[in-house]
């Protein structure tokens, strides 16, 4: 555990904890141990690998496998304490076998998990130079390119990985690149392929939740609900599915059910996005005071992040833009944009970073500037009602009434209930403009 | 002692809990970069063992010597009680048994298995809904069938494709006694006579490989203390097997065939990519370095020249020399080239051969009544590296070969696991019955030989260095293999011939070391 951050007053921390009545960090019990070896194999899972490495401390691939298992464990549990551990054992692996591709791929995965996407790309490239057939390194490379907004390269990397080492890790990435490019049918097809070849519960849950996401983005509540339920059936408590089910329940008017899911999500992983969505649901249900408490926790998170010297994140930027300090939001969004958009001369840019920056500029009243980024966020064809809504609102504020009318209508057409708080506001804004064109 | 420490221990525990609480709070709230996830984090580690090819066997069928049996295993480490799992073959894969019968390293025949799933009752996720008495029992909820095709190639190009079996049933996972009271009866129904004298099988089986996987770990840690534990004891695999009239497999007058198994997997673009390849056992572990394994798995024997350096200049004996001070035999290792790439002249080398990693079987060598676990090293030329039988102790054979046994440098390296934990069958498909889901894990099956880490031999601790030894017994008759042209071997080795026996000398029979 790293030392507690300077700059955070104890009072602030206590306040954050008190305010966030739902915020209790609990590691989900019985979280699946990551397996680098086949399930049930001797030495599979973290405990098995640790035991094996106590006996055989010079086993470089064992150290690499343990490092990757730690990164995976952090993904599943949301516990960042696994990252320094992963770092230690991956470097240990490299000391035992310099340049081994397993450890390099693991360092790439770790860097990506810590949002150092340039570092992830470097490590993945080194791993692939050592072993061009490595599936994990290829997956990390696709992840890094996606997050950096280099979607054409990401697609090329995913297709290459598919041609040499097809499998669930590659299929899920290929599907995401397709989705970001607006190729929804292809994304769905590839995810169905992944489902047909998956056997592990964690894989099956992830795939179902992604299919739920595609259906949600298409406004297909029935299908989305079925997929999230399937994910929760194969892996009870699967967080992305819980998050998705909350959205579907809210969209269907099951406010109590949605609130229960949101409270559980926040209890499990109190990230700004989850806190904000919980707050927005409370706000839409007329429980403004409780909503404010969730927003306050999200804001406290941002302050601690800043004090910690940690780069604020996209979702922090969005949370601050809507329910916090606009200046904080803009700083965070700009930093994120610079990190994820490779600079002048590069055509492509992370749609998420562009959307966050557009929205942060908007809440700071800089709509003319915001317009460019909001357009960038929707340029790939990615079907996200929220992005389209942001574009429409910015267009309206910038005096572009026709475009605003078109895009607000498009957001509601994509998914008429994309947010309990924002969908009604999109409707109101559209009415204000004279209704759908 | 415990009483005295109680209060202090409790205080320590409280302090620790307090620290943990604080730590948790900070972990929960401080948005370290990784926790503040805003990108889609997909699984890094996916369980995909169905495509993992573990072992290949090729031998002249002992009970039907005019036929040859080919077996390949997949999906390792199935915990029999780990259900309700469908230990199924992947339906988006092609499972191939490839035969090269003219030595050019290109497959001339491929027996291709493709699997299909069927779930009778989609409303339950139970494997079976009642006791299962036949393969078409309605209570067997999840079933697989397979189509078997024979692909003939000329110069590597597909010449013809013939259906051998369609909708053949796969023997199910052995769920347990209550669900499958007569599993052997069920499995027997999955042995099918197909056209043209071919018999086929696909289904669950005991993992026929027996070894102490830590033998390879030991090389890292220089820790000799534990051998003799069959790591694969109690685990099942999925097996495909065919028994084919030998005359259908060979070409012309050359009785030698080269065999391997490959798995190709459907890509998102609709092509197939080869993801697993296996011929000789342990080549991945003993010969191919870590970083090249994925490339090896994706490659074809035609390209094997690029791996030749790992055979002529192998890593393993250097490791052993570093750790155990056993001098590595001098290179380049032509002896290993013969064992792994070309076949041994006079034994299993094709008339014209392109060096390639294939399991080479001389189908003209008759099966023996009492196979020696050390195969050719034990004077039994019907065994590994002439093909591979289920009982061949390939770990000991390869360790000894790598340390120069083929060059006349006697050694007794071994892992002290000399036989499988379950007896093999006397008839096709020969692989042992799978462990049942009702078995207690780790419990010895009837007929299983005792094995353990504390094995001793003549009062001496058994370890890696002596575990491959065989008991003293009178020498044989000088060896049935004395006629082998060994000059090629000796040229590379530079050692004295002793009675014309060389490494092929008749080893003493391994009495008492066989499990069955």
CSV table of N, CA, C and O in Angstrom, one decimal, chain B residues 58 60 346-348 360-368 370-372 374-389 392 479-484 503-506:
chain,number,residue,atom,x,y,z
B,58,UNK,N,1.2,-42.9,-31.5
B,58,UNK,CA,1.1,-43.6,-32.7
B,58,UNK,C,1.8,-45.0,-32.5
B,58,UNK,O,2.9,-45.0,-32.1
B,60,UNK,N,1.6,-49.5,-33.5
B,60,UNK,CA,0.9,-50.6,-34.2
B,60,UNK,C,0.0,-51.3,-33.1
B,60,UNK,O,0.4,-51.5,-32.0
B,346,UNK,N,17.5,-47.1,-40.1
B,346,UNK,CA,17.3,-48.5,-39.9
B,346,UNK,C,16.2,-48.8,-38.9
B,346,UNK,O,15.8,-49.9,-38.7
B,347,UNK,N,15.7,-47.7,-38.3
B,347,UNK,CA,14.6,-47.9,-37.3
B,347,UNK,C,13.4,-47.2,-37.8
B,347,UNK,O,12.4,-47.9,-38.2
B,348,UNK,N,13.4,-45.9,-37.9
B,348,UNK,CA,12.2,-45.2,-38.3
B,348,UNK,C,12.5,-44.0,-39.1
B,348,UNK,O,11.7,-43.0,-39.1
B,360,UNK,N,7.7,-40.3,-35.6
B,360,UNK,CA,7.9,-41.3,-36.8
B,360,UNK,C,7.8,-42.7,-36.3
B,360,UNK,O,8.4,-43.1,-35.3
B,361,UNK,N,6.9,-43.4,-37.0
B,361,UNK,CA,6.6,-44.8,-36.6
B,361,UNK,C,6.9,-45.7,-37.8
B,361,UNK,O,6.4,-45.5,-38.9
B,362,UNK,N,7.7,-46.7,-37.5
B,362,UNK,CA,7.9,-47.8,-38.5
B,362,UNK,C,6.8,-48.8,-38.2
B,362,UNK,O,6.9,-49.6,-37.3
B,363,UNK,N,5.8,-48.9,-39.2
B,363,UNK,CA,4.7,-49.7,-38.9
B,363,UNK,C,5.0,-51.2,-39.2
B,363,UNK,O,4.2,-52.1,-38.9
B,364,UNK,N,6.2,-51.5,-39.7
B,364,UNK,CA,6.6,-52.9,-40.0
B,364,UNK,C,7.1,-53.6,-38.7
B,364,UNK,O,7.3,-54.8,-38.7
B,365,UNK,N,7.4,-52.8,-37.7
B,365,UNK,CA,7.9,-53.4,-36.5
B,365,UNK,C,6.8,-53.9,-35.6
B,365,UNK,O,5.9,-53.2,-35.3
B,366,UNK,N,6.8,-55.2,-35.4
B,366,UNK,CA,5.6,-55.9,-34.7
B,366,UNK,C,5.5,-55.4,-33.2
B,366,UNK,O,6.6,-55.2,-32.6
B,367,UNK,N,4.4,-55.3,-32.8
B,367,UNK,CA,4.2,-55.0,-31.3
B,367,UNK,C,4.7,-56.1,-30.5
B,367,UNK,O,4.7,-57.3,-30.9
B,368,UNK,N,5.2,-55.8,-29.3
B,368,UNK,CA,5.7,-56.8,-28.4
B,368,UNK,C,4.7,-57.1,-27.3
B,368,UNK,O,3.9,-56.3,-26.9
B,370,UNK,N,5.4,-57.6,-24.1
B,370,UNK,CA,5.7,-56.9,-22.8
B,370,UNK,C,6.5,-55.7,-23.2
B,370,UNK,O,7.7,-55.7,-23.2
B,371,UNK,N,5.8,-54.6,-23.4
B,371,UNK,CA,6.5,-53.3,-23.8
B,371,UNK,C,7.4,-52.9,-22.7
B,371,UNK,O,7.1,-53.0,-21.5
B,372,UNK,N,8.6,-52.4,-23.1
B,372,UNK,CA,9.5,-51.8,-22.1
B,372,UNK,C,9.2,-50.3,-22.0
B,372,UNK,O,9.1,-49.6,-23.0
B,374,UNK,N,11.0,-48.0,-21.3
B,374,UNK,CA,12.1,-47.1,-21.9
B,374,UNK,C,12.2,-47.3,-23.4
B,374,UNK,O,13.1,-46.7,-24.0
B,375,UNK,N,11.2,-48.0,-24.0
B,375,UNK,CA,11.2,-48.1,-25.4
B,375,UNK,C,12.5,-48.6,-26.0
B,375,UNK,O,13.1,-49.5,-25.5
B,376,UNK,N,12.9,-47.9,-27.1
B,376,UNK,CA,14.1,-48.3,-27.8
B,376,UNK,C,15.4,-48.3,-26.8
B,376,UNK,O,16.2,-49.1,-26.9
B,377,UNK,N,15.4,-47.3,-25.9
B,377,UNK,CA,16.5,-47.3,-24.9
B,377,UNK,C,16.5,-48.6,-24.1
B,377,UNK,O,17.6,-49.0,-23.6
B,378,UNK,N,15.4,-49.2,-23.9
B,378,UNK,CA,15.2,-50.4,-23.2
B,378,UNK,C,15.3,-51.6,-24.1
B,378,UNK,O,15.0,-52.7,-23.6
B,379,UNK,N,15.7,-51.4,-25.3
B,379,UNK,CA,15.8,-52.6,-26.2
B,379,UNK,C,14.5,-53.0,-26.9
B,379,UNK,O,14.4,-54.0,-27.6
B,380,UNK,N,13.5,-52.2,-26.7
B,380,UNK,CA,12.2,-52.5,-27.2
B,380,UNK,C,11.9,-51.5,-28.4
B,380,UNK,O,11.4,-50.4,-28.1
B,381,UNK,N,12.2,-52.0,-29.6
B,381,UNK,CA,12.1,-51.0,-30.7
B,381,UNK,C,10.7,-50.8,-31.2
B,381,UNK,O,10.5,-50.0,-32.1
B,382,UNK,N,9.7,-51.4,-30.5
B,382,UNK,CA,8.3,-51.1,-30.9
B,382,UNK,C,7.8,-49.8,-30.2
B,382,UNK,O,6.7,-49.4,-30.3
B,383,UNK,N,8.7,-49.2,-29.4
B,383,UNK,CA,8.3,-48.1,-28.6
B,383,UNK,C,9.1,-46.8,-28.9
B,383,UNK,O,10.0,-46.8,-29.7
B,384,UNK,N,8.8,-45.7,-28.2
B,384,UNK,CA,9.4,-44.4,-28.4
B,384,UNK,C,10.9,-44.5,-28.4
B,384,UNK,O,11.5,-45.2,-27.6
B,385,UNK,N,11.6,-43.8,-29.3
B,385,UNK,CA,11.0,-42.8,-30.3
B,385,UNK,C,10.5,-43.5,-31.6
B,385,UNK,O,10.4,-42.7,-32.6
B,386,UNK,N,10.4,-44.8,-31.6
B,386,UNK,CA,9.7,-45.3,-32.8
B,386,UNK,C,8.2,-45.3,-32.5
B,386,UNK,O,7.6,-46.1,-31.9
B,387,UNK,N,7.5,-44.2,-33.0
B,387,UNK,CA,6.2,-44.0,-32.6
B,387,UNK,C,6.1,-43.7,-31.1
B,387,UNK,O,7.1,-43.4,-30.4
B,388,UNK,N,5.0,-43.9,-30.5
B,388,UNK,CA,4.8,-43.7,-29.1
B,388,UNK,C,3.6,-44.5,-28.6
B,388,UNK,O,2.6,-44.4,-29.1
B,389,UNK,N,3.9,-45.4,-27.6
B,389,UNK,CA,2.8,-46.1,-27.0
B,389,UNK,C,2.4,-45.5,-25.7
B,389,UNK,O,3.1,-44.6,-25.2
B,392,UNK,N,4.9,-45.8,-22.8
B,392,UNK,CA,6.3,-45.4,-23.0
B,392,UNK,C,6.6,-44.2,-22.0
B,392,UNK,O,5.8,-43.3,-21.9
B,479,UNK,N,20.9,-57.7,-27.7
B,479,UNK,CA,20.0,-56.7,-28.3
B,479,UNK,C,19.5,-57.1,-29.7
B,479,UNK,O,20.3,-57.4,-30.5
B,480,UNK,N,18.2,-56.9,-29.8
B,480,UNK,CA,17.7,-57.2,-31.1
B,480,UNK,C,18.0,-56.1,-32.1
B,480,UNK,O,17.7,-56.2,-33.3
B,481,UNK,N,18.6,-55.0,-31.6
B,481,UNK,CA,18.8,-53.9,-32.5
B,481,UNK,C,20.2,-53.8,-33.0
B,481,UNK,O,20.6,-52.8,-33.6
B,482,UNK,N,21.0,-54.9,-32.7
B,482,UNK,CA,22.4,-54.8,-33.1
B,482,UNK,C,22.6,-54.6,-34.6
B,482,UNK,O,23.7,-54.2,-35.0
B,483,UNK,N,21.6,-54.9,-35.3
B,483,UNK,CA,21.7,-54.8,-36.8
B,483,UNK,C,21.5,-53.3,-37.2
B,483,UNK,O,21.7,-53.0,-38.4
B,484,UNK,N,21.2,-52.5,-36.3
B,484,UNK,CA,21.0,-51.1,-36.7
B,484,UNK,C,22.2,-50.4,-37.2
B,484,UNK,O,23.3,-50.6,-36.6
B,503,UNK,N,23.9,-47.0,-28.0
B,503,UNK,CA,22.9,-46.7,-27.0
B,503,UNK,C,21.7,-47.6,-27.2
B,503,UNK,O,20.8,-47.6,-26.3
B,504,UNK,N,21.6,-48.3,-28.3
B,504,UNK,CA,20.5,-49.2,-28.5
B,504,UNK,C,20.7,-50.5,-27.7
B,504,UNK,O,19.9,-51.4,-27.8
B,505,UNK,N,21.8,-50.5,-26.9
B,505,UNK,CA,22.0,-51.7,-26.1
B,505,UNK,C,20.8,-52.2,-25.4
B,505,UNK,O,20.0,-51.3,-24.9
B,506,UNK,N,20.7,-53.4,-25.2
B,506,UNK,CA,19.6,-54.0,-24.5
B,506,UNK,C,19.7,-53.5,-23.0
B,506,UNK,O,20.6,-53.8,-22.4
